[in-house]
Structures are given as C-alpha cells and as structure tokens.
Amino acid sequence: MTSTVEPLVAVVTTDLSAITRGRSVVESKLQKIAATGVGWLQANLSLTPFNSIVDPNPWGSSGDVRLVPDLNARFRTVLTGSATPFDMVAGNIVELDGSPWVGCTRTMLRDALAELKAATGLSVIAAFEHEFHIEGDFVPGHSLSFQALRRTDPFAPNLMAALEEAGVAPEVVIAEFGNEQFEVTHEPADALAAADRAVAIREITREVARNAGWRASFTPKAAPDAVGNGLHIHFSFVDAAGKPATYDPARPGGLSSQAGAFCAGVLRHLPGITAMTAASVSSYYRLKPHSWSSSYTWLADRDREASLRICPTVTIGGRDPARQYNIEYRAADATGNPYLSLAAIVRAGLEGLKAKLPTPPLVTGDPTLMSEAERKKLGLIRLPETLPAALDALAADSTVTGWFAPVFIETFVGLKRHETERLAGLDPVAVCDLYRTLY
C-alpha cells in the first residue's frame, strides 16, 4: 500500500535579525487559512540570530497575533533538489481583529510606499543585488572568471532555474571578486515585491547550495580581511501614469529634482538608518573606506565607494536611459531585514521631498584625503563605525525614530544591544566565524 506525502507551504515573516521564520501547513489547507492566517507571538520579534529571545523584552510571554499569507507573494519551485517542493508565502502580521500589528516590517514598507505615493504621486521600483559566498571543496578560481563559476556546476544553472520557476525573475549570476564569492540579481519590480523576492532569493540559494553538499552564506564578512558581501538596494521612481520619474538629462548627474530631493533626505538621515540596513556587528568591518562599500554620506556618479551611487545607463541600440536610470544604496547587507531597510530608505527620501531639499553635490575623489573643511562643505559625514555607534545615531535622530512605534524602536534597539553584548568578548575573527554560520 502506497501513500502520498502532501507538500507543505510555509507562511513566513522575516524578523529583525533578518531570519525568515514561519509556520507550515499542508498545501490543501492554504486557501482555508488564507483569510485568518496562522498563530504567531509578539515576542518572536525579539528573537536573536542565536536562537534565543532577548530578556527582558517589551512583549513578555503573553499575547498572540496572526501571520496572514499574501497569496500574491508565493514562491514555489521543485528545482532546488529537495525531495519536496520549496513553497513559501510572505505574510503580514496582524492583530487578532485583523488590524495591522506595529511590529510587522512588511506592513511598514507597504505603508511607507503608500505614504510616498499619496504625498508625491511617485511609486518605487526596486531590486536587491545579493552577494554571498559558498563554503565547499573547490579548486581555487580567478575572480569574475568563467572557470570560477563553472567549477561549481551545476549550482549556477540550478539556482537560476529554481529562481525563475519560483517567480523571482533572476537576471544574472556571476562569480564575484572575492574568494568563493558569488552574486545574483533580479529584475526590477514594485518595491514590496522586490523585498519579497530578496527573501526568496536567500532561502532558495541556501537550499540549492545545501542540496549540493555546500553552504551558502550571506554574511557581511566571512573573515576580517575577506571581501565583504553587500546587499545593494537599487531604486527608481515612476509617476502616477507609470512613466519614469528619476531621470532628467538637464540636471546634474541626470537626477530629476524629485529624485535629487529624495537622495538628499536619505543622506541627511543615513547615519540614523544605518543600524537598520547594516544590522550586525560584522557589518561594520565592511563599511570602511577603500572597500567598495560605503563609509560617508556620499552621492556620486558611478563610484562604488559612495553610499548612494547613480548607476550607469546604456544607450546601445537607442535604448532609453530614462527607463534604466536608478540609484543604488550601498550601506546595506543581508543582516538587515529587507522590508525594514527599504522602508527606512523610503521614509528618509520622503523627508527630503517634503522639505524640498536641493540635490546633494555629486562628489568625486577620496573623502579620506580631503580636509575636514572640504568634507563639511560637501556634506560628507562619516557613517557609524560600529553597531553600538549606529544605534546611538539612530537614537539621536528623532525623525527616524518617529517613523516607528516606540515599542518597535525599543524592541529593535534592545535586540541589537543584546547582540553586541553577546559578542563583546570575541575578536573579529571569531565574530566573522559566527556570523558565517548564522547567515
């Protein structure tokens, strides 16, 4: 007598440690629970990457919320190499009466996007560019080389096929500059969908690697002297009619006045949001000058040291630059929750639009070689150099903390303070070793 195992569907949320967690149901029950979701706990927001709950935390041991699947954010593929399908649905956390819960980061992003559109008519198009490394028994390969990718075969084609079937719309996979480092990108999408895709990319990549006998890690630094793994967040705008609204060839760098004001807002509040977009102790081993990441509040045209980088456009064959034109936020990595990271960027940019800030100067050169007076004139402020310093900068920016419920800020800061205390006795090598296993 044979029996059929019914596949599971996971209803998931990504927490403040950027760990995707959830509950699974058999596929036939998904529609049944679609309206009311599955049970969840407020205190789960205080879960650490070390599989413990911060104690004390604002939530305690009582209380319940619901994790409700968004069926438009379902990612399913049978191509990861697992015995059963990879099937994951992003969810929103709500109160028992269905009202939004203050700790749901996916709702925070959705609300930030809605507020931006209501105030300006603009919608955000986004894409997440993931860098990661694979731990396995490989023959060394040259950076960016054909050989370096092929030596992992069939990992890359299997990954791209799984991402495509899941609906992630992947664009490119490459062997990157670092040792055993790779990069995968996806097509631009509505910002909420892009954040959902970022979650799916991480989980599918890990599963494909695991089924090949390897481990994929999105840690910011595999070792203190290793090339860092960034998460580059690309964004652009369309207006109410769906037309590109980021590009104006008559203005410096090609930035439209609205895009320029948005960038100015991001740079003004960048020190305060860095803790959210680069959210681990090891993140700050990466955010240093001369590391092709970011280290100052810096807007530049195609310079990979800048925090905000205007990306190149291609005019080959008469392609329209307006539809390609986008800005890249580089002070981020995969220890930051993608919904919260993008929500913070959008909120900061909206502040710039409300204040009608002028477009920041496009900076060329090396800020570390400039005098303090030159940096001040250009608005270049050094980003926080440690996670505790980033948390201090967050607390000092009342505009940033004002975007969120006080209990959420209390939870986030408490979680991250706990993380720094947990690692206080470790040297950078040990810190990197730990995060490599966690992410």
Coordinates of C-alpha atoms in Angstrom, one line a residue:
M1 CA 0.0 0.0 0.0
T2 CA 1.4 3.3 -1.0
S3 CA 0.8 6.7 0.5
T4 CA 1.3 10.2 -0.9
V5 CA 3.1 12.8 1.2
E6 CA 1.3 16.2 0.7
P7 CA 3.8 19.1 0.3
L8 CA 3.9 21.8 2.8
V9 CA 3.6 25.6 2.3
A10 CA 5.4 27.8 4.7
V11 CA 3.8 31.1 5.7
V12 CA 6.7 33.3 6.7
T13 CA 7.8 36.6 8.1
T14 CA 11.4 38.0 8.3
D15 CA 12.3 39.3 11.7
L16 CA 14.7 42.0 13.0
S17 CA 17.6 39.6 12.8
A18 CA 16.8 39.1 9.1
I19 CA 16.0 35.5 9.8
T20 CA 12.9 34.2 7.9
R21 CA 10.7 32.2 10.2
G22 CA 7.1 30.9 10.0
R23 CA 4.7 28.1 10.2
S24 CA 3.9 25.5 7.6
V25 CA 0.6 23.9 6.5
V26 CA -0.2 21.2 4.0
E27 CA -0.8 22.7 0.6
S28 CA -4.5 21.8 0.6
K29 CA -5.1 23.9 3.7
L30 CA -3.5 27.1 2.3
Q31 CA -6.8 28.5 1.0
K32 CA -8.5 27.7 4.2
I33 CA -6.1 29.7 6.3
A34 CA -5.6 32.5 3.8
A35 CA -8.0 34.9 5.5
T36 CA -7.2 34.3 9.1
G37 CA -3.6 33.1 8.9
V38 CA -1.7 31.1 11.5
G39 CA -0.7 31.9 15.0
W40 CA 2.3 34.0 15.9
L41 CA 3.8 35.6 19.0
Q42 CA 4.7 39.2 19.6
A43 CA 7.8 38.1 21.5
N44 CA 9.1 36.5 18.3
L45 CA 10.2 40.0 17.3
S46 CA 12.8 39.8 20.0
L47 CA 14.3 36.5 18.6
T48 CA 18.1 36.8 18.2
P49 CA 20.1 35.1 15.4
F50 CA 21.5 32.9 18.3
N51 CA 18.0 31.2 18.7
S52 CA 17.3 33.0 22.0
I53 CA 14.8 35.6 23.0
V54 CA 16.0 38.9 24.4
D55 CA 15.1 39.0 28.1
P56 CA 13.7 41.3 29.1
N57 CA 11.8 42.5 26.1
P58 CA 8.6 44.6 25.7
W59 CA 6.4 41.7 24.9
G60 CA 6.8 39.1 27.6
S61 CA 5.3 35.7 27.5
S62 CA 1.6 36.5 26.9
G63 CA -0.3 37.7 23.8
D64 CA -0.9 36.5 20.3
V65 CA -1.0 37.8 16.8
R66 CA -1.8 36.3 13.4
L67 CA 0.5 35.7 10.4
V68 CA -1.6 36.1 7.3
P69 CA -0.3 34.9 3.9
D70 CA -0.3 37.2 1.0
L71 CA -1.1 34.8 -1.8
N72 CA 0.4 37.2 -4.3
A73 CA 3.7 36.7 -2.7
R74 CA 4.0 33.0 -3.1
F75 CA 7.3 31.4 -4.3
R76 CA 7.2 27.8 -5.4
T77 CA 9.7 25.6 -7.2
V78 CA 10.5 21.9 -7.5
L79 CA 14.0 22.6 -8.8
T80 CA 16.1 23.2 -5.6
G81 CA 17.0 19.5 -5.4
S82 CA 14.9 18.8 -2.3
A83 CA 12.6 15.8 -2.1
T84 CA 9.5 18.1 -1.8
P85 CA 8.8 21.5 -3.4
F86 CA 10.2 24.7 -2.0
D87 CA 6.9 26.6 -1.3
M88 CA 6.9 29.8 0.7
V89 CA 4.4 32.6 1.1
A90 CA 5.3 36.0 2.6
G91 CA 2.8 37.1 5.3
N92 CA 1.7 40.1 7.2
I93 CA 1.4 40.1 10.9
V94 CA -1.9 41.4 12.2
E95 CA -3.8 41.7 15.5
L96 CA -6.5 39.2 16.2
D97 CA -9.1 41.5 14.8
G98 CA -7.1 41.8 11.5
S99 CA -5.7 45.3 12.1
P100 CA -2.0 45.9 11.4
W101 CA 0.5 45.0 14.1
V102 CA 3.1 47.6 15.0
G103 CA 5.9 45.1 14.6
C104 CA 5.2 43.9 11.1
T105 CA 8.1 45.1 8.9
R106 CA 6.3 44.1 5.7
T107 CA 3.4 46.4 6.6
M108 CA 5.9 49.1 7.5
L109 CA 7.2 49.0 3.9
R110 CA 3.8 48.9 2.4
D111 CA 2.7 51.9 4.4
A112 CA 5.8 53.9 3.6
L113 CA 5.3 53.3 -0.1
A114 CA 1.6 54.3 0.2
E115 CA 2.5 57.5 2.0
L116 CA 5.2 58.4 -0.6
K117 CA 2.6 57.9 -3.4
A118 CA -0.1 59.9 -1.6
A119 CA 2.3 62.8 -1.0
T120 CA 4.1 62.9 -4.3
G121 CA 2.4 60.6 -6.8
L122 CA 5.6 58.5 -7.0
S123 CA 5.9 54.8 -6.8
V124 CA 9.2 53.0 -6.1
I125 CA 10.7 50.4 -8.4
A126 CA 13.4 48.4 -6.7
A127 CA 15.8 45.5 -7.0
F128 CA 18.1 43.7 -4.5
E129 CA 21.6 42.7 -5.6
H130 CA 22.8 39.9 -3.4
E131 CA 26.4 38.9 -2.8
F132 CA 27.2 35.7 -1.0
H133 CA 29.8 33.0 -0.7
I134 CA 29.8 29.3 -0.8
E135 CA 31.7 27.0 1.5
G136 CA 32.8 23.8 -0.3
D137 CA 35.7 21.9 -1.5
F138 CA 36.7 23.9 -4.6
V139 CA 39.7 24.3 -6.7
P140 CA 40.7 28.0 -6.5
G141 CA 39.4 30.1 -9.3
H142 CA 40.2 33.6 -10.7
S143 CA 37.9 36.5 -9.7
L144 CA 35.0 37.1 -12.1
S145 CA 36.2 34.2 -14.3
F146 CA 34.2 31.7 -16.3
Q147 CA 36.2 29.0 -14.6
A148 CA 35.2 30.2 -11.1
L149 CA 31.6 29.8 -12.0
R150 CA 31.9 26.5 -13.9
R151 CA 33.8 24.8 -11.1
T152 CA 30.6 24.8 -9.1
D153 CA 28.5 23.4 -11.9
P154 CA 25.6 22.7 -11.9
F155 CA 25.0 25.1 -9.0
A156 CA 24.5 28.3 -11.1
P157 CA 22.1 26.9 -13.7
N158 CA 20.2 25.1 -11.0
L159 CA 19.9 28.3 -8.9
M160 CA 18.7 30.3 -11.9
A161 CA 16.2 27.7 -12.9
A162 CA 14.8 27.5 -9.4
L163 CA 14.6 31.3 -9.0
E164 CA 12.9 31.5 -12.4
E165 CA 10.3 28.9 -11.6
A166 CA 9.6 30.5 -8.3
G167 CA 8.8 33.8 -9.9
V168 CA 11.8 35.7 -8.7
A169 CA 12.7 36.8 -12.3
P170 CA 16.5 36.4 -11.9
E171 CA 18.8 38.4 -14.2
V172 CA 22.5 37.5 -13.7
V173 CA 24.6 35.1 -11.6
I174 CA 28.4 35.6 -11.5
A175 CA 31.5 34.5 -9.7
E176 CA 32.4 37.7 -7.9
F177 CA 35.7 39.3 -6.9
G178 CA 36.1 37.6 -3.5
N179 CA 37.2 34.0 -2.9
E180 CA 34.2 31.7 -3.4
Q181 CA 32.0 34.8 -3.7
F182 CA 29.0 35.0 -6.0
E183 CA 26.3 37.5 -6.9
V184 CA 22.8 37.1 -8.1
T185 CA 20.4 39.8 -9.2
H186 CA 16.8 40.0 -10.1
E187 CA 14.7 42.2 -12.4
P188 CA 13.3 45.5 -11.0
A189 CA 9.9 45.2 -9.5
D190 CA 7.4 47.1 -7.4
A191 CA 9.3 47.8 -4.1
L192 CA 7.2 45.4 -1.9
A193 CA 7.5 42.6 -4.5
A194 CA 11.3 43.3 -4.7
A195 CA 11.6 42.9 -0.9
D196 CA 9.6 39.6 -1.1
R197 CA 12.0 38.5 -3.8
A198 CA 15.0 39.3 -1.7
V199 CA 13.7 36.9 1.0
A200 CA 13.1 34.2 -1.6
I201 CA 16.5 34.6 -3.2
R202 CA 18.3 34.0 0.1
E203 CA 16.2 30.9 1.0
I204 CA 16.3 29.3 -2.4
T205 CA 20.1 30.0 -2.8
R206 CA 20.7 28.3 0.6
E207 CA 18.6 25.3 -0.3
V208 CA 20.2 24.8 -3.7
A209 CA 23.7 25.0 -2.1
R210 CA 22.7 22.7 0.7
N211 CA 21.5 20.1 -1.7
A212 CA 24.8 20.3 -3.5
G213 CA 26.6 19.5 -0.2
W214 CA 27.7 23.1 0.4
R215 CA 26.7 26.0 2.5
A216 CA 25.7 29.5 1.1
S217 CA 26.3 32.4 3.5
F218 CA 25.2 36.0 3.1
T219 CA 27.3 37.2 6.0
P220 CA 28.7 40.7 5.6
K221 CA 32.3 39.4 6.2
A222 CA 33.4 35.8 6.0
A223 CA 36.7 36.9 7.6
P224 CA 38.0 40.3 8.7
D225 CA 40.3 40.5 5.6
A226 CA 37.8 38.9 3.2
V227 CA 35.9 40.8 0.5
G228 CA 32.6 41.8 2.0
N229 CA 29.1 40.6 0.9
G230 CA 26.9 43.6 0.3
L231 CA 23.2 43.9 -0.4
H232 CA 22.9 46.7 -2.9
I233 CA 19.4 48.1 -3.0
H234 CA 18.5 49.7 -6.3
F235 CA 15.6 52.1 -6.6
S236 CA 13.9 54.4 -9.1
F237 CA 10.6 56.1 -9.5
V238 CA 7.6 56.1 -11.8
D239 CA 4.9 58.8 -11.7
A240 CA 1.1 58.3 -11.3
A241 CA 0.9 57.5 -15.1
G242 CA 3.7 54.9 -14.8
K243 CA 6.3 57.0 -16.6
P244 CA 9.9 57.1 -15.4
A245 CA 10.4 60.0 -13.0
T246 CA 14.1 59.5 -11.8
Y247 CA 15.9 60.9 -14.9
D248 CA 16.3 64.4 -16.1
P249 CA 19.2 64.9 -18.6
A250 CA 19.3 68.6 -18.0
R251 CA 20.2 68.2 -14.3
P252 CA 23.5 67.3 -12.6
G253 CA 24.1 63.6 -12.8
G254 CA 20.8 63.2 -14.6
L255 CA 18.8 63.2 -11.4
S256 CA 15.3 64.7 -11.6
S257 CA 14.5 67.3 -9.0
Q258 CA 12.3 64.9 -7.1
A259 CA 14.9 62.1 -7.2
G260 CA 17.5 64.6 -6.0
A261 CA 15.4 65.7 -3.0
F262 CA 14.8 62.0 -2.2
C263 CA 18.6 61.4 -2.2
A264 CA 19.1 64.4 -0.1
G265 CA 16.7 63.0 2.5
V266 CA 18.4 59.7 2.5
L267 CA 21.8 61.2 3.0
R268 CA 20.6 63.5 5.8
H269 CA 19.2 60.6 7.8
L270 CA 21.7 57.9 6.6
P271 CA 23.7 57.8 10.0
G272 CA 20.4 57.2 11.7
I273 CA 19.2 54.4 9.5
T274 CA 22.5 52.6 9.1
A275 CA 21.7 50.3 12.1
M276 CA 18.7 49.1 10.2
T277 CA 20.3 48.5 6.8
A278 CA 23.7 47.2 8.2
A279 CA 22.4 45.4 11.3
S280 CA 25.2 43.3 12.7
V281 CA 28.5 43.7 14.5
S282 CA 30.3 42.4 11.4
S283 CA 28.6 44.8 9.1
Y284 CA 31.0 47.5 10.3
Y285 CA 34.0 45.5 9.3
R286 CA 32.8 46.1 5.8
L287 CA 31.7 49.7 5.9
K288 CA 35.1 51.2 5.6
P289 CA 36.9 53.5 3.1
H290 CA 38.5 51.8 0.1
S291 CA 36.4 48.7 0.4
W292 CA 33.9 49.4 -2.4
S293 CA 31.1 49.5 0.1
S294 CA 30.3 52.9 1.7
S295 CA 31.7 55.0 4.5
Y296 CA 30.4 58.6 4.2
T297 CA 27.1 60.3 3.4
W298 CA 28.1 60.5 -0.2
L299 CA 26.3 60.7 -3.5
A300 CA 28.4 60.0 -6.6
D301 CA 28.0 59.2 -10.3
R302 CA 29.0 55.6 -10.8
D303 CA 31.5 55.5 -7.9
R304 CA 31.3 52.3 -5.9
E305 CA 32.8 53.9 -2.8
A306 CA 29.7 56.1 -2.5
S307 CA 26.7 55.3 -0.2
L308 CA 24.3 56.5 -3.0
R309 CA 25.6 55.6 -6.4
I310 CA 24.0 56.8 -9.7
C311 CA 24.1 53.7 -11.8
P312 CA 25.2 53.7 -15.5
T313 CA 22.8 53.7 -18.4
V314 CA 23.3 52.0 -21.7
T315 CA 22.4 53.7 -25.0
I316 CA 23.5 50.9 -27.3
G317 CA 20.8 50.4 -30.0
G318 CA 19.0 53.5 -29.0
R319 CA 17.9 52.3 -25.5
D320 CA 16.1 54.8 -23.4
P321 CA 18.2 55.9 -20.4
A322 CA 15.1 57.1 -18.5
R323 CA 13.8 53.5 -18.1
Q324 CA 17.2 52.2 -16.9
Y325 CA 18.2 55.1 -14.6
N326 CA 18.4 54.1 -11.0
I327 CA 20.2 54.9 -7.7
E328 CA 22.0 52.2 -5.7
Y329 CA 22.0 52.3 -1.9
R330 CA 25.2 50.5 -0.8
A331 CA 25.3 50.8 3.0
A332 CA 23.4 47.6 3.4
D333 CA 23.9 43.9 3.8
A334 CA 21.8 40.7 4.4
T335 CA 21.8 41.0 8.2
G336 CA 19.3 43.8 7.7
N337 CA 15.6 43.0 7.2
P338 CA 14.9 43.8 3.6
Y339 CA 11.4 45.3 4.3
L340 CA 12.8 47.5 7.1
S341 CA 15.8 48.5 5.1
L342 CA 13.8 49.7 2.2
A343 CA 11.1 51.3 4.4
A344 CA 13.8 53.3 6.1
I345 CA 15.2 54.4 2.8
V346 CA 11.7 55.4 1.5
R347 CA 10.9 57.3 4.7
A348 CA 14.2 59.2 4.6
G349 CA 13.7 60.1 1.0
L350 CA 10.2 61.2 1.7
E351 CA 11.5 63.6 4.3
G352 CA 13.8 65.1 1.6
L353 CA 10.8 65.5 -0.8
K354 CA 8.6 67.1 1.9
A355 CA 11.4 69.6 2.8
K356 CA 12.1 70.2 -1.0
L357 CA 15.8 69.7 -0.3
P358 CA 18.2 70.5 -3.1
T359 CA 20.1 67.8 -4.9
P360 CA 23.3 67.0 -3.0
P361 CA 26.6 67.7 -4.7
L362 CA 28.0 64.9 -6.8
V363 CA 31.2 64.1 -5.0
T364 CA 34.4 62.9 -6.8
G365 CA 37.6 62.0 -5.1
D366 CA 38.5 60.3 -1.9
P367 CA 36.9 61.8 1.3
T368 CA 39.7 60.4 3.4
L369 CA 42.2 62.6 1.5
M370 CA 40.0 65.7 2.0
S371 CA 40.4 68.2 4.8
E372 CA 37.6 68.4 7.4
A373 CA 36.6 71.7 5.9
E374 CA 36.3 70.2 2.4
R375 CA 34.2 67.3 3.7
K376 CA 31.9 69.7 5.6
K377 CA 31.4 71.8 2.5
L378 CA 30.4 68.7 0.6
G379 CA 28.2 67.3 3.4
L380 CA 30.3 64.3 3.9
I381 CA 29.8 62.7 7.3
R382 CA 31.5 59.5 8.3
L383 CA 29.0 56.7 8.9
P384 CA 28.9 55.0 12.2
E385 CA 31.9 52.7 12.6
T386 CA 30.4 50.1 14.9
L387 CA 26.9 48.7 15.6
P388 CA 26.8 50.5 19.1
A389 CA 27.7 53.8 17.4
A390 CA 25.0 53.1 14.8
L391 CA 22.4 52.5 17.5
D392 CA 23.5 55.8 19.1
A393 CA 23.0 57.6 15.8
L394 CA 19.5 56.0 15.5
A395 CA 18.6 57.2 19.0
A396 CA 19.9 60.7 18.2
D397 CA 17.7 61.1 15.1
S398 CA 14.2 61.8 16.4
T399 CA 12.9 62.0 12.9
V400 CA 13.9 58.4 12.2
T401 CA 12.6 57.0 15.5
G402 CA 9.4 58.9 14.9
W403 CA 8.6 56.8 11.8
F404 CA 8.0 53.8 14.1
A405 CA 6.0 52.9 17.1
P406 CA 8.1 53.5 20.3
V407 CA 7.7 49.8 21.3
F408 CA 9.2 48.8 17.9
I409 CA 12.2 51.0 18.4
E410 CA 12.6 49.6 21.9
T411 CA 12.5 46.1 20.5
F412 CA 15.0 46.8 17.7
V413 CA 17.5 48.6 19.9
G414 CA 17.1 46.1 22.7
L415 CA 17.8 43.2 20.3
K416 CA 20.8 44.9 18.7
R417 CA 22.3 45.9 22.1
H418 CA 21.9 42.3 23.2
E419 CA 23.7 41.2 20.1
T420 CA 26.7 43.5 20.7
E421 CA 26.8 42.3 24.4
R422 CA 26.7 38.7 23.3
L423 CA 29.8 39.2 21.1
A424 CA 31.7 41.6 23.3
G425 CA 34.3 39.0 24.3
L426 CA 35.1 37.8 20.8
D427 CA 37.8 39.1 18.4
P428 CA 36.9 40.0 14.8
V429 CA 37.9 36.5 13.5
A430 CA 35.6 34.8 15.9
V431 CA 32.8 37.3 15.2
C432 CA 33.1 36.6 11.4
D433 CA 33.2 32.9 12.0
L434 CA 30.0 33.0 14.0
Y435 CA 28.1 35.2 11.5
R436 CA 29.2 33.0 8.7
T437 CA 27.3 30.1 10.2
L438 CA 24.2 32.3 11.1
Y439 CA 23.6 33.9 7.7

